[in-house]
mmCIF file of N, CA and C and ligand atoms in Angstrom:
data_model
loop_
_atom_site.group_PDB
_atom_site.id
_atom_site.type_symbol
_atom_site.label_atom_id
_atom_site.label_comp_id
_atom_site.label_asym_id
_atom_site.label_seq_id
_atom_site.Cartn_x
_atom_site.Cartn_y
_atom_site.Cartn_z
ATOM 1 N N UNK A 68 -46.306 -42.569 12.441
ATOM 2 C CA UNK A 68 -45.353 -41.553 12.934
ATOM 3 C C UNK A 68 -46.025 -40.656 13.966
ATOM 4 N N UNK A 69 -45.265 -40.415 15.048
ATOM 5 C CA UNK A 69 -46.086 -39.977 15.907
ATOM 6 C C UNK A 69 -45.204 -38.234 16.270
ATOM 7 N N UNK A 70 -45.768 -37.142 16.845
ATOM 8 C CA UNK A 70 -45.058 -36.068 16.627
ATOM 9 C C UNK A 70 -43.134 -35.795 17.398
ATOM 10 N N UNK A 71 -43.172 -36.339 18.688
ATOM 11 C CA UNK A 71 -42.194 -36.461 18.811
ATOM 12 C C UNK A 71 -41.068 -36.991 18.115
ATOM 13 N N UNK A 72 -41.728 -38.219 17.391
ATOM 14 C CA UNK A 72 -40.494 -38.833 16.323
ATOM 15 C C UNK A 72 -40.204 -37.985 15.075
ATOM 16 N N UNK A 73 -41.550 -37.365 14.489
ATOM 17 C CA UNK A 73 -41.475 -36.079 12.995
ATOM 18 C C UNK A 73 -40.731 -35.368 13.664
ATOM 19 N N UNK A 74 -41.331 -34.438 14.830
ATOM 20 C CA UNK A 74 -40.288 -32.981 15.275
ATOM 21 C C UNK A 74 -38.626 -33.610 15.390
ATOM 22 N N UNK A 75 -38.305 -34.806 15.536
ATOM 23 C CA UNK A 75 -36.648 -35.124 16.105
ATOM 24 C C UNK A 75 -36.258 -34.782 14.607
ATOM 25 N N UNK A 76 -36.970 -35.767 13.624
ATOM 26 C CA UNK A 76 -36.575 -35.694 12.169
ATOM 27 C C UNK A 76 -36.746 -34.408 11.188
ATOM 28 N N UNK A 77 -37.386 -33.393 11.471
ATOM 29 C CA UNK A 77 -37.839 -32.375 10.966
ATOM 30 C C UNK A 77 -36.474 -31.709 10.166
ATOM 31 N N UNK A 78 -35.253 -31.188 10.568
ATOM 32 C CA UNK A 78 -33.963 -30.914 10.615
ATOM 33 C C UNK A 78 -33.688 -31.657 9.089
ATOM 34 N N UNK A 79 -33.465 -32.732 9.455
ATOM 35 C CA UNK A 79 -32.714 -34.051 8.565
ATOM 36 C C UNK A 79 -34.156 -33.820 7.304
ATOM 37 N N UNK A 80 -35.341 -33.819 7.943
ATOM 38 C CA UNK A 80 -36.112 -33.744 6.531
ATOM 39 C C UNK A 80 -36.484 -32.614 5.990
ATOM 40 N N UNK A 81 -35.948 -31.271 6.506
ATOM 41 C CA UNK A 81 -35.587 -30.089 5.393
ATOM 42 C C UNK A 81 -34.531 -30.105 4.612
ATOM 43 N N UNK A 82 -33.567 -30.888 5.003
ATOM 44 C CA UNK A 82 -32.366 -30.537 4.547
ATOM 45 C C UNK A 82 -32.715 -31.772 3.134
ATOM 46 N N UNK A 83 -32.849 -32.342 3.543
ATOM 47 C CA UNK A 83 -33.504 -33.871 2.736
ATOM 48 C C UNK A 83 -32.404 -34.833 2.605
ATOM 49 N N UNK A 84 -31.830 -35.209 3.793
ATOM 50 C CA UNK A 84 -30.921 -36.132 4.555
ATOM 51 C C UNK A 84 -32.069 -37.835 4.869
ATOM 52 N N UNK A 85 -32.874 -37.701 5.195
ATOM 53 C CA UNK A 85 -33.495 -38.514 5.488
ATOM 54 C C UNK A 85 -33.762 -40.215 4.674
ATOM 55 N N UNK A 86 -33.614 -41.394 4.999
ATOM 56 C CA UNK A 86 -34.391 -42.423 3.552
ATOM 57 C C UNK A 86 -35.494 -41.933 3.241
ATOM 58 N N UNK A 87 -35.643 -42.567 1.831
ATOM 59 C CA UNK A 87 -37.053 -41.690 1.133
ATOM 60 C C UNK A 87 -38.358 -42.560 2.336
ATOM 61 N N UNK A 88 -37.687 -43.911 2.863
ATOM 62 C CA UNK A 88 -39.360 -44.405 3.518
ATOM 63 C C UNK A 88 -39.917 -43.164 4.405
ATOM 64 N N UNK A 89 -38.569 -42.915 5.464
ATOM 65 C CA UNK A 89 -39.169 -42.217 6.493
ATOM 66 C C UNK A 89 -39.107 -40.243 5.802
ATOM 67 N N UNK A 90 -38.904 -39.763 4.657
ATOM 68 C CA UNK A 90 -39.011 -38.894 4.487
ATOM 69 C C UNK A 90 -40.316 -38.736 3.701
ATOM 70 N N UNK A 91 -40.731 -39.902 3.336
ATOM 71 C CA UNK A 91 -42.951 -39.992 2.919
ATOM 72 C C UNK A 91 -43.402 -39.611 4.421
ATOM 73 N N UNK A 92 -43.012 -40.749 5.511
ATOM 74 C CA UNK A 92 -43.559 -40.641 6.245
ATOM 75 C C UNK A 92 -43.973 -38.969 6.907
ATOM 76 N N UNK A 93 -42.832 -38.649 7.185
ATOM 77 C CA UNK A 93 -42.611 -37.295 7.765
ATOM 78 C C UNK A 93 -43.472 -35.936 6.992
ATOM 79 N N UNK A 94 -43.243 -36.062 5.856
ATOM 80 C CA UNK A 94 -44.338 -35.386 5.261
ATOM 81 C C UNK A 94 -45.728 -35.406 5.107
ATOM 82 N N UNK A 95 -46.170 -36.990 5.507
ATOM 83 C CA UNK A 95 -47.404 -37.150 4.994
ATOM 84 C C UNK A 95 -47.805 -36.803 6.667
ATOM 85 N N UNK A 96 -47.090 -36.527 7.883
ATOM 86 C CA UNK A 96 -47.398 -36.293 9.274
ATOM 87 C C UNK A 96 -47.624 -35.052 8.971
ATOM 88 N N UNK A 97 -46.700 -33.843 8.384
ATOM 89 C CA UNK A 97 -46.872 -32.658 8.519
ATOM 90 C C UNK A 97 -48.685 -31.962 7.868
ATOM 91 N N UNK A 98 -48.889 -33.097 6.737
ATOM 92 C CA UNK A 98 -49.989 -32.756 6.041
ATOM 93 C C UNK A 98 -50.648 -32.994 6.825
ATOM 94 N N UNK A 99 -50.904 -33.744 8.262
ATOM 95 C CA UNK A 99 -52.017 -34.225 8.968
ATOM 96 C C UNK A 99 -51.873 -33.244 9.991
ATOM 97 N N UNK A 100 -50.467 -32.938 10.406
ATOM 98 C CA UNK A 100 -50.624 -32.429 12.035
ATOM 99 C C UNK A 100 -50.435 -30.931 12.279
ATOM 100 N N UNK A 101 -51.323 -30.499 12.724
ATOM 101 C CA UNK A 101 -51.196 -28.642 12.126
ATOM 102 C C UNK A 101 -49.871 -28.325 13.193
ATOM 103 N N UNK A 102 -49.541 -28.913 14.612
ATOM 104 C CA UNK A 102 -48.389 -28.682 15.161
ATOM 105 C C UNK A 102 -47.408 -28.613 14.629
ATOM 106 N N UNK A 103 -46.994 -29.768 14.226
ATOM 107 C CA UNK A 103 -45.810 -30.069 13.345
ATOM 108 C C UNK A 103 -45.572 -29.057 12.446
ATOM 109 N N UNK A 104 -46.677 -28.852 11.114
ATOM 110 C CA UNK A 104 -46.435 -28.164 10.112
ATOM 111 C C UNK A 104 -46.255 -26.975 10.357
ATOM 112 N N UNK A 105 -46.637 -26.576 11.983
ATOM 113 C CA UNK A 105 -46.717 -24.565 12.598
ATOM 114 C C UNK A 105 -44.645 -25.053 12.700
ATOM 115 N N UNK A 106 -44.885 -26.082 13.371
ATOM 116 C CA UNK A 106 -43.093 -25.979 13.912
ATOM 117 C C UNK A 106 -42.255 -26.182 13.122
ATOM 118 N N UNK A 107 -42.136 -26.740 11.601
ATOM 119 C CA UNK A 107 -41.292 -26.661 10.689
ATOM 120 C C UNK A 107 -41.091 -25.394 10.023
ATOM 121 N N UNK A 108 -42.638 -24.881 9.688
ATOM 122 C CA UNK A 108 -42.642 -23.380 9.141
ATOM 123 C C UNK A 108 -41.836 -22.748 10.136
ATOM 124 N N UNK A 109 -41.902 -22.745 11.563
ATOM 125 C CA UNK A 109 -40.816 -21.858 12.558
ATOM 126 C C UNK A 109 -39.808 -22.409 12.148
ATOM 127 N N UNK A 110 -39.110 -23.029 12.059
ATOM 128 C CA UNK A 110 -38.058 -23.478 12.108
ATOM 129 C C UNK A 110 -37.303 -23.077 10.653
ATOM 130 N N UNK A 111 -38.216 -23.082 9.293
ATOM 131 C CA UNK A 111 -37.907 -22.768 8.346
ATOM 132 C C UNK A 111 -37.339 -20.984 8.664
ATOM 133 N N UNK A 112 -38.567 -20.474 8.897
ATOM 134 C CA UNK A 112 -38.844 -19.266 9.372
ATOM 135 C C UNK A 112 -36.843 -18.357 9.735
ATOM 136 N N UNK A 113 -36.688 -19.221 11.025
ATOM 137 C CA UNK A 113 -35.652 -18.808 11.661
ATOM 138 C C UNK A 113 -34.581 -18.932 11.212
ATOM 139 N N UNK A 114 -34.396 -20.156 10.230
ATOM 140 C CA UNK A 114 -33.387 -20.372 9.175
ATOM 141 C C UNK A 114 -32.837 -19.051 8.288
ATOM 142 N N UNK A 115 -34.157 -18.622 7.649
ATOM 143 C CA UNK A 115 -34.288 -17.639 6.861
ATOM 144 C C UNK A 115 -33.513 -16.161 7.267
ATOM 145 N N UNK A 116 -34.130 -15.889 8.675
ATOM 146 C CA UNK A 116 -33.394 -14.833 9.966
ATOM 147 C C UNK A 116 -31.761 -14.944 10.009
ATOM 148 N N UNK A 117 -31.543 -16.334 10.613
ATOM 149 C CA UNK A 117 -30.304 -16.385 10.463
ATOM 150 C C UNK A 117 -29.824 -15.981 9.509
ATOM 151 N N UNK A 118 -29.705 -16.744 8.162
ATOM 152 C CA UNK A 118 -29.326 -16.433 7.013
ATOM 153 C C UNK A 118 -29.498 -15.208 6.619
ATOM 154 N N UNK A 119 -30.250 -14.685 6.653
ATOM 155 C CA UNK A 119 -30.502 -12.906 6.482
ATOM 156 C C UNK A 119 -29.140 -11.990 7.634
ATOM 157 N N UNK A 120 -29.182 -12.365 8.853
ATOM 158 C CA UNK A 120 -28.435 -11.798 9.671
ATOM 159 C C UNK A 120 -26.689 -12.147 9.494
ATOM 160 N N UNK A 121 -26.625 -13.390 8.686
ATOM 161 C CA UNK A 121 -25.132 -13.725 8.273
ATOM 162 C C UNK A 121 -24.835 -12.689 7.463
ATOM 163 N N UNK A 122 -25.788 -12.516 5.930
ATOM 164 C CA UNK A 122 -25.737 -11.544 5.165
ATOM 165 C C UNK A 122 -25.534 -10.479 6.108
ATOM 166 N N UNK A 123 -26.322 -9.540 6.782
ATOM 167 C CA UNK A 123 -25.945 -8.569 7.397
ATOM 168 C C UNK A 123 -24.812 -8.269 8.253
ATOM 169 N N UNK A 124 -24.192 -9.276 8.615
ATOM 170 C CA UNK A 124 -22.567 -9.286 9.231
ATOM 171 C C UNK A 124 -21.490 -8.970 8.418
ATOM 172 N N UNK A 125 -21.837 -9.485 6.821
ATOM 173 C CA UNK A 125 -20.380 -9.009 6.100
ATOM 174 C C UNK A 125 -20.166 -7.359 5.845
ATOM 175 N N UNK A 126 -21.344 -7.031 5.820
ATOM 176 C CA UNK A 126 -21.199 -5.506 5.920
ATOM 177 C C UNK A 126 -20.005 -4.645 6.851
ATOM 178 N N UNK A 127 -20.210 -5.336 8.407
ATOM 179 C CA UNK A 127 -19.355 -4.443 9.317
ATOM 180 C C UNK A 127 -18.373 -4.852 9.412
ATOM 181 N N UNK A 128 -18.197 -6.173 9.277
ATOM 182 C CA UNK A 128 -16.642 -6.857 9.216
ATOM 183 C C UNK A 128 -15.818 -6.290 7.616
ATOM 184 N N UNK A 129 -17.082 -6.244 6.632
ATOM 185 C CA UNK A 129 -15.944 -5.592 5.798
ATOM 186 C C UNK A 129 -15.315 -4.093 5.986
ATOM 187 N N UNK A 130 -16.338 -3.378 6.684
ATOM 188 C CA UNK A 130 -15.521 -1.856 7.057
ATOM 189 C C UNK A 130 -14.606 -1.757 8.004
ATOM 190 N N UNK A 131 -14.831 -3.421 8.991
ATOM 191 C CA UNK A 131 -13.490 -3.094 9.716
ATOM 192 C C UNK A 131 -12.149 -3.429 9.104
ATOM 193 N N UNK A 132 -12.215 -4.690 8.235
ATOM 194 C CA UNK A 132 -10.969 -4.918 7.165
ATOM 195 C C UNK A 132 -10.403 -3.739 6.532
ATOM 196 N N UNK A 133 -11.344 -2.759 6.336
ATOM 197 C CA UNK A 133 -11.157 -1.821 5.271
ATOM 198 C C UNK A 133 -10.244 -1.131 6.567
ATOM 199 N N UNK A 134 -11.053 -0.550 7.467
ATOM 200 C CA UNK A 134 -10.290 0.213 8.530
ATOM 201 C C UNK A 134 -9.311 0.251 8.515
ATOM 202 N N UNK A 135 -8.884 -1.298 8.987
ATOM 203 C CA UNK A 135 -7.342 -1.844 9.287
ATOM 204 C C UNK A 135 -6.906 -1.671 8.183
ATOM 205 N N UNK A 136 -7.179 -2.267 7.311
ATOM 206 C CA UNK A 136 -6.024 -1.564 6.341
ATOM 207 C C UNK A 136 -5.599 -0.688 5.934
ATOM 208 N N UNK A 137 -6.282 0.486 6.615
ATOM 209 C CA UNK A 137 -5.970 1.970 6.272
ATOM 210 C C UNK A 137 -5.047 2.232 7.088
ATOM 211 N N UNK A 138 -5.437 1.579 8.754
ATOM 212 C CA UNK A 138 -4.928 2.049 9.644
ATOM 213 C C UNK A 138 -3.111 0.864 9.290
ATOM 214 N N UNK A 139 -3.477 -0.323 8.662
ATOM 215 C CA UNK A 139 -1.726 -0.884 8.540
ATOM 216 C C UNK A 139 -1.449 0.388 7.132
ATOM 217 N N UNK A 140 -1.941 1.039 6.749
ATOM 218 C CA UNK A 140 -1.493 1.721 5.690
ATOM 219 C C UNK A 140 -1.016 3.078 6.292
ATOM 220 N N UNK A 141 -1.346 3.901 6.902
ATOM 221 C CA UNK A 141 -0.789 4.720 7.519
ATOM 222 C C UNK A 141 0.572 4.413 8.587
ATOM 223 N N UNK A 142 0.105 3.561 9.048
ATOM 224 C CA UNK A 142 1.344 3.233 10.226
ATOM 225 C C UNK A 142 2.550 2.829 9.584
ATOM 226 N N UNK A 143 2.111 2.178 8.322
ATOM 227 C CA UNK A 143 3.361 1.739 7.062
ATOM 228 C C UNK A 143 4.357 2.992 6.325
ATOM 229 N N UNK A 144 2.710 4.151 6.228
ATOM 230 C CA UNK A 144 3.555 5.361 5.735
ATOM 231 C C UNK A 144 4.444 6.006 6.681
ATOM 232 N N UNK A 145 3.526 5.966 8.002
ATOM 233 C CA UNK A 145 4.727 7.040 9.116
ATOM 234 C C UNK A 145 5.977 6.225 9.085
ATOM 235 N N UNK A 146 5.706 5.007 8.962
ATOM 236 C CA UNK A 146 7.549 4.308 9.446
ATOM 237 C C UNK A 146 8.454 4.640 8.355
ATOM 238 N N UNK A 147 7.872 4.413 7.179
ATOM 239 C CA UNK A 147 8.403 4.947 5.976
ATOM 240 C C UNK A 147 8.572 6.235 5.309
ATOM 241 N N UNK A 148 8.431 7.231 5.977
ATOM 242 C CA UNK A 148 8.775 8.397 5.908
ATOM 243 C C UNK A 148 10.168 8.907 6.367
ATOM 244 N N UNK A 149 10.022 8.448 7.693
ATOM 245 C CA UNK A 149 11.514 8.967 8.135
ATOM 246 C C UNK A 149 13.070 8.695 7.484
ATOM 247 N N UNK A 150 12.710 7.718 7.103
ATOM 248 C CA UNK A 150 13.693 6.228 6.089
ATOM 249 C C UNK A 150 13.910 7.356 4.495
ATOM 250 N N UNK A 151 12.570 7.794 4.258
ATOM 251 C CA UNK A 151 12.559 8.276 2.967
ATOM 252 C C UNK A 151 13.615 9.496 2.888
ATOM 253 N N UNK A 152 13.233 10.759 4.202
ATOM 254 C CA UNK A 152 13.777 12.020 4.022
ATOM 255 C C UNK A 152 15.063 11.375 4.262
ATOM 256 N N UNK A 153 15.359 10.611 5.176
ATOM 257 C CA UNK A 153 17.231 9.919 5.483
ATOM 258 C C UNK A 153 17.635 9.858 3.929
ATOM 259 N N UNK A 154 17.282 9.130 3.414
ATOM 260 C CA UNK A 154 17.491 8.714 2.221
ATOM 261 C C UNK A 154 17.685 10.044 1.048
ATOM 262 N N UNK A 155 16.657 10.975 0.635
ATOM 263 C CA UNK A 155 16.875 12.266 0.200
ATOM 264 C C UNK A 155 17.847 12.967 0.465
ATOM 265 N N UNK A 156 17.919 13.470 1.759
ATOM 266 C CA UNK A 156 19.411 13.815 2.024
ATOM 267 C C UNK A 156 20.567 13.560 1.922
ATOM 268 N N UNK A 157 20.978 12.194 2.595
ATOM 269 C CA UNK A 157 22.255 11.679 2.098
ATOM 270 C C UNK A 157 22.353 11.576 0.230
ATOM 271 N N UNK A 158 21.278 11.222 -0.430
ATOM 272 C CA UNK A 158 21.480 11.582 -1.536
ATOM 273 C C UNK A 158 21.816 13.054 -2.394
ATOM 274 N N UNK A 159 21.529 13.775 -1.546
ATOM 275 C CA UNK A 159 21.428 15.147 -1.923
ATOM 276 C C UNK A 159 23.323 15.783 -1.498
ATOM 277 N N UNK A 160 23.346 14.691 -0.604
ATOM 278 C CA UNK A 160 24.644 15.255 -0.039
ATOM 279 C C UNK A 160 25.548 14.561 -0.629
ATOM 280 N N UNK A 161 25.647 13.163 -1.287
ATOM 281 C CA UNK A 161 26.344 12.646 -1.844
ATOM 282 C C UNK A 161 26.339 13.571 -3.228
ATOM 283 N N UNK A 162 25.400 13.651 -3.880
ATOM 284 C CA UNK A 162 26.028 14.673 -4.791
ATOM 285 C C UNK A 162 26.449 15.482 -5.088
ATOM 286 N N UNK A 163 25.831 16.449 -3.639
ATOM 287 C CA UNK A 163 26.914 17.883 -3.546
ATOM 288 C C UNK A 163 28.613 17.511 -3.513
ATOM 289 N N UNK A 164 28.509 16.804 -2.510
ATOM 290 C CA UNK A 164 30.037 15.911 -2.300
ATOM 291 C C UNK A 164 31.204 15.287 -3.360
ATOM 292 N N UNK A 165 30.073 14.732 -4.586
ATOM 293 C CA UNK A 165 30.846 14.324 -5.670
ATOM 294 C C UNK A 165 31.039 15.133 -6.661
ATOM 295 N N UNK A 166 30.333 16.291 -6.514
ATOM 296 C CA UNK A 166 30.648 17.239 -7.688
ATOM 297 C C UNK A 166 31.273 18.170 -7.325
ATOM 298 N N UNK A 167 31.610 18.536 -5.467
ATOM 299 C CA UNK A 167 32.803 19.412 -5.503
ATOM 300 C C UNK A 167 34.210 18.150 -5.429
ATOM 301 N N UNK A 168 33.707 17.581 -5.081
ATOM 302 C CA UNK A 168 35.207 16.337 -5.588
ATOM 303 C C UNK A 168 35.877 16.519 -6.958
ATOM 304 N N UNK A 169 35.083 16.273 -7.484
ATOM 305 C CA UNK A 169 34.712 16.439 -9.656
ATOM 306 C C UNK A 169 35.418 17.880 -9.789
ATOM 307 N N UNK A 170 34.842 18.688 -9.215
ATOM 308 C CA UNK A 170 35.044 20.367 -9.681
ATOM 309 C C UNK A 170 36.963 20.287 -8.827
ATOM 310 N N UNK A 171 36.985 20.147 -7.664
ATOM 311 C CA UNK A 171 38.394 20.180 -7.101
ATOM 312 C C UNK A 171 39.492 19.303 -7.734
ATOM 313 N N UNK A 172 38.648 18.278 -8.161
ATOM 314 C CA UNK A 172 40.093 17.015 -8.849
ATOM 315 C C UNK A 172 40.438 17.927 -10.447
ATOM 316 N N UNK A 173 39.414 18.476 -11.033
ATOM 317 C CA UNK A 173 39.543 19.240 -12.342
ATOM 318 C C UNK A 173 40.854 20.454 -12.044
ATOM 319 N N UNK A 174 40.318 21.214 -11.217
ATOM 320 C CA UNK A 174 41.197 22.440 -10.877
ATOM 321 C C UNK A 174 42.826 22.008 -10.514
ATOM 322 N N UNK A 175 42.421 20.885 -9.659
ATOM 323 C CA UNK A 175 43.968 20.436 -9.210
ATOM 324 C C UNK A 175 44.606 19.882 -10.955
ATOM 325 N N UNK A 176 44.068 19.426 -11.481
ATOM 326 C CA UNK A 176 44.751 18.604 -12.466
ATOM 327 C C UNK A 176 45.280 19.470 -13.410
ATOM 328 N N UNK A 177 44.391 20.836 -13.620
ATOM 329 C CA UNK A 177 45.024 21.861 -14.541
ATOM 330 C C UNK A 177 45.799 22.547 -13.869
ATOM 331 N N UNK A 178 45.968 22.449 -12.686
ATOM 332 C CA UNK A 178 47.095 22.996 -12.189
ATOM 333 C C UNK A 178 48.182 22.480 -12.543
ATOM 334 N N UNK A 179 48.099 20.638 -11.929
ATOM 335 C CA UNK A 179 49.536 19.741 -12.254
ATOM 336 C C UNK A 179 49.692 19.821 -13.789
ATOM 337 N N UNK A 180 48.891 20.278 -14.723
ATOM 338 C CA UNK A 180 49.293 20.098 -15.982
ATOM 339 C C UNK A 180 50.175 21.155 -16.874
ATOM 340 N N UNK A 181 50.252 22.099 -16.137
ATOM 341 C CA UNK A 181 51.240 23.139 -16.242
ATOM 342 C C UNK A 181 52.066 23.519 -15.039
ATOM 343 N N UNK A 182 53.337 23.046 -15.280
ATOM 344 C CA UNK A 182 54.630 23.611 -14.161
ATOM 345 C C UNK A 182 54.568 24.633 -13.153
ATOM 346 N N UNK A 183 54.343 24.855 -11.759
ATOM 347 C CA UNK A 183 54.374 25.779 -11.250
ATOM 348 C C UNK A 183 55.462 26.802 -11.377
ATOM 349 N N UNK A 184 56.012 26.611 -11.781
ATOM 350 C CA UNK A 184 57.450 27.484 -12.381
ATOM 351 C C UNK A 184 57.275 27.972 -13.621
ATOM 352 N N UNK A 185 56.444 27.940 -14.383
ATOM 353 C CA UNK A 185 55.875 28.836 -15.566
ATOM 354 C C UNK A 185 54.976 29.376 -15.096
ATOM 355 N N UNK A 186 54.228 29.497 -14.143
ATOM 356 C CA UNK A 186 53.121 30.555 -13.882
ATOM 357 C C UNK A 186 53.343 31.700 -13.390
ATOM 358 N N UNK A 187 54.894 31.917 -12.833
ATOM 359 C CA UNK A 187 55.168 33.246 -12.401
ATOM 360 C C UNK A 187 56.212 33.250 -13.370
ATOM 361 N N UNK A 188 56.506 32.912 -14.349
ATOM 362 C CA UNK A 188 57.002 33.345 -15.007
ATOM 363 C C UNK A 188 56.622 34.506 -16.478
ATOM 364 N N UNK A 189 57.689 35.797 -16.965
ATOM 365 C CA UNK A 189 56.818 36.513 -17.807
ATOM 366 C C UNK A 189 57.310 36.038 -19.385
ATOM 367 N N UNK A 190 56.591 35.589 -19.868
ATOM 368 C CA UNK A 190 56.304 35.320 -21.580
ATOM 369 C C UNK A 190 57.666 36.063 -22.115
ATOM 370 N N UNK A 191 58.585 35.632 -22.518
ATOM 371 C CA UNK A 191 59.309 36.281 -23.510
ATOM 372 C C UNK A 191 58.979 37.287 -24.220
ATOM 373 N N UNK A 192 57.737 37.386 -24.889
ATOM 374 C CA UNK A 192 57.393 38.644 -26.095
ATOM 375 C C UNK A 192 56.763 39.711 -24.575
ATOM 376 N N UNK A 193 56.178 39.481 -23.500
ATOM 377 C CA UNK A 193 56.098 40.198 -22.714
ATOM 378 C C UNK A 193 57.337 41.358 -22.227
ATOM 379 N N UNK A 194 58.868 40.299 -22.183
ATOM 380 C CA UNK A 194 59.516 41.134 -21.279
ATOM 381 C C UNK A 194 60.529 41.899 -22.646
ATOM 382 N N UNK A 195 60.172 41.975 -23.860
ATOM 383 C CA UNK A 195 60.455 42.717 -24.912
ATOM 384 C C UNK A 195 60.068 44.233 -25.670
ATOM 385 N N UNK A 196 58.467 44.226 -24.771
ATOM 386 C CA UNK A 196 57.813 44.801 -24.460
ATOM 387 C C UNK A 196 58.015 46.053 -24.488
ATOM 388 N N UNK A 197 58.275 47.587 -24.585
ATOM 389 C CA UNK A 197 58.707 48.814 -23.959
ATOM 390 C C UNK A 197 57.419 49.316 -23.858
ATOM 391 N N UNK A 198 57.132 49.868 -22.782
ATOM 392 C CA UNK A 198 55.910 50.473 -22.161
ATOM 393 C C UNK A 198 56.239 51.905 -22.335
ATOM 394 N N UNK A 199 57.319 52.257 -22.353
ATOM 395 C CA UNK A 199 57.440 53.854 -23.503
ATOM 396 C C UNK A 199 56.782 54.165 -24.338
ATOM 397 N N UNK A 200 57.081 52.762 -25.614
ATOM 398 C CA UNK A 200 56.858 52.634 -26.915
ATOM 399 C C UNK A 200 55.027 52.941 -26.938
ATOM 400 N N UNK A 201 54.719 52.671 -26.428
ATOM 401 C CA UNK A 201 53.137 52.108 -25.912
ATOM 402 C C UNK A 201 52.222 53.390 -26.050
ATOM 403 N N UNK A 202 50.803 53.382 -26.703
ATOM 404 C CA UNK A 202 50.618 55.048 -27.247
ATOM 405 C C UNK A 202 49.377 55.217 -25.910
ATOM 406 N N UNK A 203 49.946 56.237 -25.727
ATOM 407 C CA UNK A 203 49.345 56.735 -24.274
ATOM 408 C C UNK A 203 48.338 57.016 -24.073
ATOM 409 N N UNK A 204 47.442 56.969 -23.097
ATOM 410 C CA UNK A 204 46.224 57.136 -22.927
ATOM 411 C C UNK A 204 45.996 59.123 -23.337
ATOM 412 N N UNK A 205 46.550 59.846 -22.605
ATOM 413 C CA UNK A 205 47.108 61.005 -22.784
ATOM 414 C C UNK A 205 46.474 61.574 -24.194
ATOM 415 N N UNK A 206 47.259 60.698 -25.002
ATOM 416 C CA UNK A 206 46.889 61.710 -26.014
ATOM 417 C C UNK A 206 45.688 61.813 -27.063
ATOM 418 N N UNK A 207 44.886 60.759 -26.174
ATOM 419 C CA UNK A 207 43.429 60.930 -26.853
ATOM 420 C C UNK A 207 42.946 62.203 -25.963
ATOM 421 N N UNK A 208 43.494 62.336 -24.936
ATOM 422 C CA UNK A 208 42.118 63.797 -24.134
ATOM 423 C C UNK A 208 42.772 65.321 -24.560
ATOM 424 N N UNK A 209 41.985 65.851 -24.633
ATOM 425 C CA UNK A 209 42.451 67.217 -25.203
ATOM 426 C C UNK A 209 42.875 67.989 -24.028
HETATM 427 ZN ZN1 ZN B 157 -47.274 -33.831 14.885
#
């Protein structure tokens, strides 16, 4: 095995993709060739970096998820606010509305439930009455 052919395979024989013939081979090159074995350790090396720097990406992408969702959470509340007070009111007004309905249909009905022609009329034992007879304020004051 000569180094150009180990360095092509180096990849395939970290991962340990390789047949086992040529993955003896490749190893038993690295034990001989201090190049090789400097350029796999780099290569390991940078793996490691990467992988470290992936880790360090979920960090900011998760505060921007977070962001946005604050920011779809607010923009959700302003739209839904205006909708809300609409809503309060007409409710507020529908009930004022149905309970002077309620209170006016009551009044009218005790009205229709006694004859308008008995209400100006005076009670029999009323017009029997003598306001003569009647003991006067008078004669309690000295
Ligand atoms: Zn070599």
């Amino acid at each position: 095995m000569n180094c150009q052919l180990c360095q092509k395979e180096l990849e395939a024989y970290r991962e340990g993709e390789l047949p086992e013939g040529i993955m003896i081979q490749v190893k038993a090159h690295l034990g001989d060739c201090q190049d090789c074995a400097e350029m796999n350790q780099l290569f390991i090396l940078s793996e490691k970096v990467i992988q470290e720097e992936k880790n360090l990406q979920s960090n900011p992408f998760l505060v921007t998820r977070i962001m946005a969702g604050i920011e779809e959470m607010a923009q959700g509340y302003e739209s839904y606010q205006p909708v809300s007070i609409f809503q309060k009111v007409l409710k507020s007004a529908l009930i004022t509305v149905s309970l002077a309905a309620a209170i006016l249909f009551g009044v009218v009905a005790g009205n229709l439930y006694k004859p308008l022609t008995t209400v100006n009329k005076i009670p029999a034992e009323m017009a029997y009455l003598n306001d003569a007879a009647l003991e006067s304020v008078d004669l309690l004051t000295n």
